[in-house]
Coordinates of C-alpha atoms in Angstrom, one line a residue:
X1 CA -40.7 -59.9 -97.8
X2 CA -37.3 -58.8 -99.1
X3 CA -38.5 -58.3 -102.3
X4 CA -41.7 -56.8 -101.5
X5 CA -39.3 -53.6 -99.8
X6 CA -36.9 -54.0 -102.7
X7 CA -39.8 -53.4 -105.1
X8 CA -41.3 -50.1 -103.1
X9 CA -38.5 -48.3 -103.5
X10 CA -38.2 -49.2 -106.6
X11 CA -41.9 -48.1 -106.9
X12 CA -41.5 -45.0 -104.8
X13 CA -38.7 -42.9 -105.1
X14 CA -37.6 -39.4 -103.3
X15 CA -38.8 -36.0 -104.9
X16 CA -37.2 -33.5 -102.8
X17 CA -33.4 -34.7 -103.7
X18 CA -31.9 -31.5 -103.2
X19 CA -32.0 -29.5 -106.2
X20 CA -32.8 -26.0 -105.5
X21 CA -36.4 -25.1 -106.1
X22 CA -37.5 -21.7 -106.1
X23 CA -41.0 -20.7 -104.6
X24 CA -42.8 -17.7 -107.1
X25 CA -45.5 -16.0 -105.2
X26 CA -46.8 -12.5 -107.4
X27 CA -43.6 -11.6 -108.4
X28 CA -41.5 -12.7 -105.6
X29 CA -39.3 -15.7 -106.1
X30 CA -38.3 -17.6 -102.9
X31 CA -35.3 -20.0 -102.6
X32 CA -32.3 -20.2 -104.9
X33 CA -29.8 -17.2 -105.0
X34 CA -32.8 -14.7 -104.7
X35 CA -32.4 -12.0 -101.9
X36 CA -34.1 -13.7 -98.4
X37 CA -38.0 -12.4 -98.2
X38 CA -39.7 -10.7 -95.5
X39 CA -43.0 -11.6 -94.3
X40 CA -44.3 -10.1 -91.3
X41 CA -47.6 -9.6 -89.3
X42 CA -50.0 -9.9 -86.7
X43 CA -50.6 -13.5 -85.0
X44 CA -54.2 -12.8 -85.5
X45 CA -56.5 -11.0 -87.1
X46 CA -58.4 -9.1 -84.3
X47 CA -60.2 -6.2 -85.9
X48 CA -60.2 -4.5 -89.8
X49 CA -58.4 -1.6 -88.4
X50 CA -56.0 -3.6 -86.3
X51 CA -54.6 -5.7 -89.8
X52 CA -55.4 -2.4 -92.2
X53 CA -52.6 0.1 -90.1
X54 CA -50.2 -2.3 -89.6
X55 CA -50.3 -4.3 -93.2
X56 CA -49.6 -0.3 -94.6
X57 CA -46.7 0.3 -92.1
X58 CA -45.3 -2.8 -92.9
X59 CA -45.4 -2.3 -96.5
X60 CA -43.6 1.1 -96.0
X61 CA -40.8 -0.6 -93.8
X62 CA -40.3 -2.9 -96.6
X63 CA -42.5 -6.3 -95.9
X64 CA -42.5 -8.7 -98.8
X65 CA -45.7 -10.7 -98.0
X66 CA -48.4 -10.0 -94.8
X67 CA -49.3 -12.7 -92.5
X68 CA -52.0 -13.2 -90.0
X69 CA -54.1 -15.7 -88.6
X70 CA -58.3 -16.0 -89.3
X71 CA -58.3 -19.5 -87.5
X72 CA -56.4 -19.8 -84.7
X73 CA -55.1 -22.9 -82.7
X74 CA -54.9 -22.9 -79.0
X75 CA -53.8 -24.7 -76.9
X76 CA -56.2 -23.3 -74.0
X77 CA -59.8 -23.8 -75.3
X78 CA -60.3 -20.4 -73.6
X79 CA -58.1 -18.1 -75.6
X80 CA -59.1 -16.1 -78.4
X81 CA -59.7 -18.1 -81.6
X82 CA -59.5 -16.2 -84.7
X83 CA -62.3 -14.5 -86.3
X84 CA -62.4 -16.9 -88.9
X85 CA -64.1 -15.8 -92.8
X86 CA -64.2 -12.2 -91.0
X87 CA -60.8 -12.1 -90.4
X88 CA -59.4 -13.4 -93.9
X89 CA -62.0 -10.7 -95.3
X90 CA -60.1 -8.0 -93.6
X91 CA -56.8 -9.8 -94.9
X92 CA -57.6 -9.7 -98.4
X93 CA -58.9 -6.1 -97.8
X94 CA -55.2 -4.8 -96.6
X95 CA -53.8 -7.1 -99.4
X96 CA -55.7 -4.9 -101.7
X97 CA -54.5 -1.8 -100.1
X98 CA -50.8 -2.7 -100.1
X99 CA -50.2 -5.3 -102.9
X100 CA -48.8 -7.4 -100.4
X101 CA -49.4 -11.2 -100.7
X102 CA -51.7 -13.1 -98.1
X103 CA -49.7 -16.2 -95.8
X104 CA -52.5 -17.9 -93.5
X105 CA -53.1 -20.8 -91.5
X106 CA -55.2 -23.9 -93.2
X107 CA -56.4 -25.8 -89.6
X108 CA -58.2 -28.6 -91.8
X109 CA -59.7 -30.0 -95.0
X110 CA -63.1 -28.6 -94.5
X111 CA -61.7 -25.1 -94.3
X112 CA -59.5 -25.4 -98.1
X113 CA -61.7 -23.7 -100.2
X114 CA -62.1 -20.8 -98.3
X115 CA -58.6 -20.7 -97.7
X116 CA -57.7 -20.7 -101.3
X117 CA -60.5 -18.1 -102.1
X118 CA -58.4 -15.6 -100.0
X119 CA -55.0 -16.5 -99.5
X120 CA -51.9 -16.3 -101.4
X121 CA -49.7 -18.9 -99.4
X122 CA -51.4 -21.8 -97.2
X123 CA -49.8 -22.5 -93.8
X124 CA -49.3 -25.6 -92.3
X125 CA -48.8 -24.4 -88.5
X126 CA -46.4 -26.8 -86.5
X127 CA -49.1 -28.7 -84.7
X128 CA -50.5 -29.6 -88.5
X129 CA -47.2 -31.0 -89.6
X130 CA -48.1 -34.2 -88.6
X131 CA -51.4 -34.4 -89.8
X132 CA -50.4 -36.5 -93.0
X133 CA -53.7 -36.5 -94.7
X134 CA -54.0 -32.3 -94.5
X135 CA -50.3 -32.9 -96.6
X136 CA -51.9 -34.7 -99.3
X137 CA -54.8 -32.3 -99.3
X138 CA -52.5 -29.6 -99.9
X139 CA -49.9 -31.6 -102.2
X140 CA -53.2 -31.5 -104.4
X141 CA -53.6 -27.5 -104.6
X142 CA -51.8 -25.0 -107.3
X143 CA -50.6 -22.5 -104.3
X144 CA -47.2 -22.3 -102.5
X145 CA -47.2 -24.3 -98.8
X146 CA -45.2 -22.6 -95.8
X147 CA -44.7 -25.9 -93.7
X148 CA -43.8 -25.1 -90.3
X149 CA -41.7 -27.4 -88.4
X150 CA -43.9 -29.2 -85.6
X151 CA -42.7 -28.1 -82.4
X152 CA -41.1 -31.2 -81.1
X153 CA -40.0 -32.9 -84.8
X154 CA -36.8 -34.0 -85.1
X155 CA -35.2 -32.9 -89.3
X156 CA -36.1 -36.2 -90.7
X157 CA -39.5 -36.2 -89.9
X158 CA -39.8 -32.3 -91.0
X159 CA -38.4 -33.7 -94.1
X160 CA -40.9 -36.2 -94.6
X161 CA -43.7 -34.7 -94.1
X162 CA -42.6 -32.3 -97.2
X163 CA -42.1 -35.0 -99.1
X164 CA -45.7 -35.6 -98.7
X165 CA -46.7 -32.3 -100.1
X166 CA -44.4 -32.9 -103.2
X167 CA -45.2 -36.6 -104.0
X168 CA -49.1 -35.2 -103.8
X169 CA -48.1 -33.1 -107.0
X170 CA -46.7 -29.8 -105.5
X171 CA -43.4 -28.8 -105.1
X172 CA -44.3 -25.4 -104.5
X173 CA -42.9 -25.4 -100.7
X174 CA -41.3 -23.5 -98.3
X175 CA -39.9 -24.8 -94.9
X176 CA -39.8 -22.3 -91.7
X177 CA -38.1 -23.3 -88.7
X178 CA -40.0 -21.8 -85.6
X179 CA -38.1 -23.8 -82.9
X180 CA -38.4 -27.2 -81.2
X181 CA -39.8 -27.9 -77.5
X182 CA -36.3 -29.0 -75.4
X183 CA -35.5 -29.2 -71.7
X184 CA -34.3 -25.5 -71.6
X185 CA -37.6 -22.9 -70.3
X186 CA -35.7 -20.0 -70.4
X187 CA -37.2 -19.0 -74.1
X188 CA -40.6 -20.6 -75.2
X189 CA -38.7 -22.0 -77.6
X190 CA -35.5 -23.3 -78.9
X191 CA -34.5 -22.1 -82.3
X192 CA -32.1 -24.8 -84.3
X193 CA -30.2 -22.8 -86.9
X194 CA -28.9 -25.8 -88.1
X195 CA -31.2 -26.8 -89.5
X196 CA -31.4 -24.1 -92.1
X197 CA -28.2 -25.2 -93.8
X198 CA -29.5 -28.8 -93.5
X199 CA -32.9 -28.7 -94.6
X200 CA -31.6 -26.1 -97.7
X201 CA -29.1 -29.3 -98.7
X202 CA -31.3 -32.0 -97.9
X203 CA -34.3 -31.1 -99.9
X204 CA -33.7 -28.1 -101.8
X205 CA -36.8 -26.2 -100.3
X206 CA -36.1 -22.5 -99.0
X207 CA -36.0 -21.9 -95.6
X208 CA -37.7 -19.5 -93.7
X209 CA -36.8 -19.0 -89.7
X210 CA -40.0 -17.3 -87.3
X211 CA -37.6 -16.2 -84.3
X212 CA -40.8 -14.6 -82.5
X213 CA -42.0 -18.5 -82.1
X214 CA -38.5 -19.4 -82.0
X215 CA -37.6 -17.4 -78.7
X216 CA -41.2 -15.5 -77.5
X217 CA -38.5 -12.8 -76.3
X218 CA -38.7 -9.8 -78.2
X219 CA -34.8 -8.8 -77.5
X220 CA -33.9 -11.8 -79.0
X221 CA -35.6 -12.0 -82.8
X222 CA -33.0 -9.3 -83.8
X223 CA -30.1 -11.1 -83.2
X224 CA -31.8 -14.5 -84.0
X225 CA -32.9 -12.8 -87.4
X226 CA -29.1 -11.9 -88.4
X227 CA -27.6 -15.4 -87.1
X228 CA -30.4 -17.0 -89.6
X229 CA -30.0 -14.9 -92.7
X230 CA -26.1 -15.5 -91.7
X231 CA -26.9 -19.4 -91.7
X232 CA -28.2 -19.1 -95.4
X233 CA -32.1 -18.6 -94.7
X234 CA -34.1 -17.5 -97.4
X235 CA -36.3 -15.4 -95.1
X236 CA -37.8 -14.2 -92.1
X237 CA -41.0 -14.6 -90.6
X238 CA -41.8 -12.0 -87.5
X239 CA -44.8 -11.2 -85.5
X240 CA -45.3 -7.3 -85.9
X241 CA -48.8 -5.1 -84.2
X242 CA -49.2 -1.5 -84.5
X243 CA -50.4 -2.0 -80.9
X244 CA -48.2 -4.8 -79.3
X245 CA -49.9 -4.2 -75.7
X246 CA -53.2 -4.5 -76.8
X247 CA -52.6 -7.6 -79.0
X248 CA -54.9 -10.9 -77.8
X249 CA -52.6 -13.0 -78.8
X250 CA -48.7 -13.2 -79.0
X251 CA -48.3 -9.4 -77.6
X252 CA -45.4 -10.5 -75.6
X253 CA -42.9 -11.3 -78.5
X254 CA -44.8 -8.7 -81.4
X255 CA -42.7 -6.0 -82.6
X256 CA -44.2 -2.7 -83.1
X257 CA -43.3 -1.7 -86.8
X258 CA -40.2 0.6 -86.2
X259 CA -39.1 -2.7 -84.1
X260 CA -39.3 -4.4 -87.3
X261 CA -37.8 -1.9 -89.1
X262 CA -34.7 -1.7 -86.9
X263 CA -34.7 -5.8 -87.5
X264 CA -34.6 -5.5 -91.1
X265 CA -31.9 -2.2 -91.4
X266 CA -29.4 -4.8 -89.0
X267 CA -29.6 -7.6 -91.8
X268 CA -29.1 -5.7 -94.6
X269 CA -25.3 -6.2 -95.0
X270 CA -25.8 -9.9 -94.5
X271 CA -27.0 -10.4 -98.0

């Protein structure tokens, strides 16, 4: 048995070891000594209108990459779902009008190819980061991976389930901390910092924090959003809607743009 294990790690050894890799997407690069990113949008796609206005006043404010969700998971079967094809449609649409890159949500295997038809970064959404055989899938693709951190993982398993991206042939990766679940109900999450630092030395991946998952309080993703650039991220990723009341999803912690913008002016000196 001994040397059965002695000859799998022989067989099988660590890819992510810590060497700095740097993420290209268009003619960003991600990671390394580059300035942190910004990537910013709805948390759904709800109408063409609704992604169209605030992809352009996002761009003007100085967003590096648009995000939105077309597929939507839930956890109560009766909230609203995503528009699905529809919404990446309207995605690639305000792509087109603002040159901004496309991140979206991959929820499963049969859903890849239309994924990679439209978007320019696939996301693996926390409660995916477990889902080992959606990893391979994606280690298989020649497209950047944003791999959220699953709400209640602890680093090491984060750090595995990167590994299975890169030993399924792509490196291409980028980590976002969005908080873990703890005993503490005061903010819908809590957002681990440390982890930046640790995740940055342990694998070499850029790091990303969300602090609109991270806290759901909207007071709280501008200071959360300087103490992460401070800790060494390599971006941020915020929930922004030209209409924040009207939103169907995620309302309570979006930023209207000039939110965003105020966010973005405070973390300028930081860099």
């Amino acid at each position: 048995m001994q040397e059965i294990k002695k000859e799998i790690k022989m067989k099988y050894k660590k890819i992510l070891t810590g060497d700095k890799v740097v993420v290209e997407v268009n003619d960003l690069k991600i990671g390394g000594n580059n300035k942190p990113i910004f990537i910013a949008g709805p948390c759904s796609v709800e109408s063409r209108e609704q992604v169209i206005e605030t992809a352009i006043q996002l761009k003007e404010r100085g967003c590096d990459v648009l995000r939105g969700g077309a597929f939507k998971p839930r956890t109560s079967p009766y909230d609203f779902q995503g528009l699905g094809e529809e919404g990446l449609k309207y995605l690639k649409e305000a792509s087109e009008i603002t040159n901004l890159p496309i991140v979206t949500e991959l929820m499963d295997e049969t859903s890849l190819d239309m994924i990679l038809e439209y978007a320019d970064i696939i996301q693996i959404g926390s409660r995916n980061m477990y889902n080992y055989s959606l990893l391979k899938v994606v280690g298989g693709v020649n497209k950047p991976v944003l791999l959220k951190r699953g709400m209640s993982a602890t680093i090491r398993e984060w750090a595995y389930a990167a590994e299975y991206i890169a030993a399924y042939g792509n490196k291409n990766i980028i980590l976002c901390e969005r908080g873990i679940r703890s005993f503490d109900s005061y903010t819908r999450n809590t957002l681990d910092i440390s982890a930046v630092p640790i995740m940055k030395q342990e694998t070499g991946l850029p790091v990303i924090v969300d602090p609109s998952h991270g806290t759901g309080i909207k007071s709280l993703i501008k200071p959360m959003s300087r103490a992460s650039i401070a800790s060494g991220a390599d971006g941020l990723m915020i929930e922004v809607h030209f209409k924040p009341e009207n939103a169907l999803s995620d309302g309570f912690q979006s930023l209207t743009p000039d939110e965003y913008l105020d966010v973005i002016n405070s973390i300028k000196t930081l860099y």
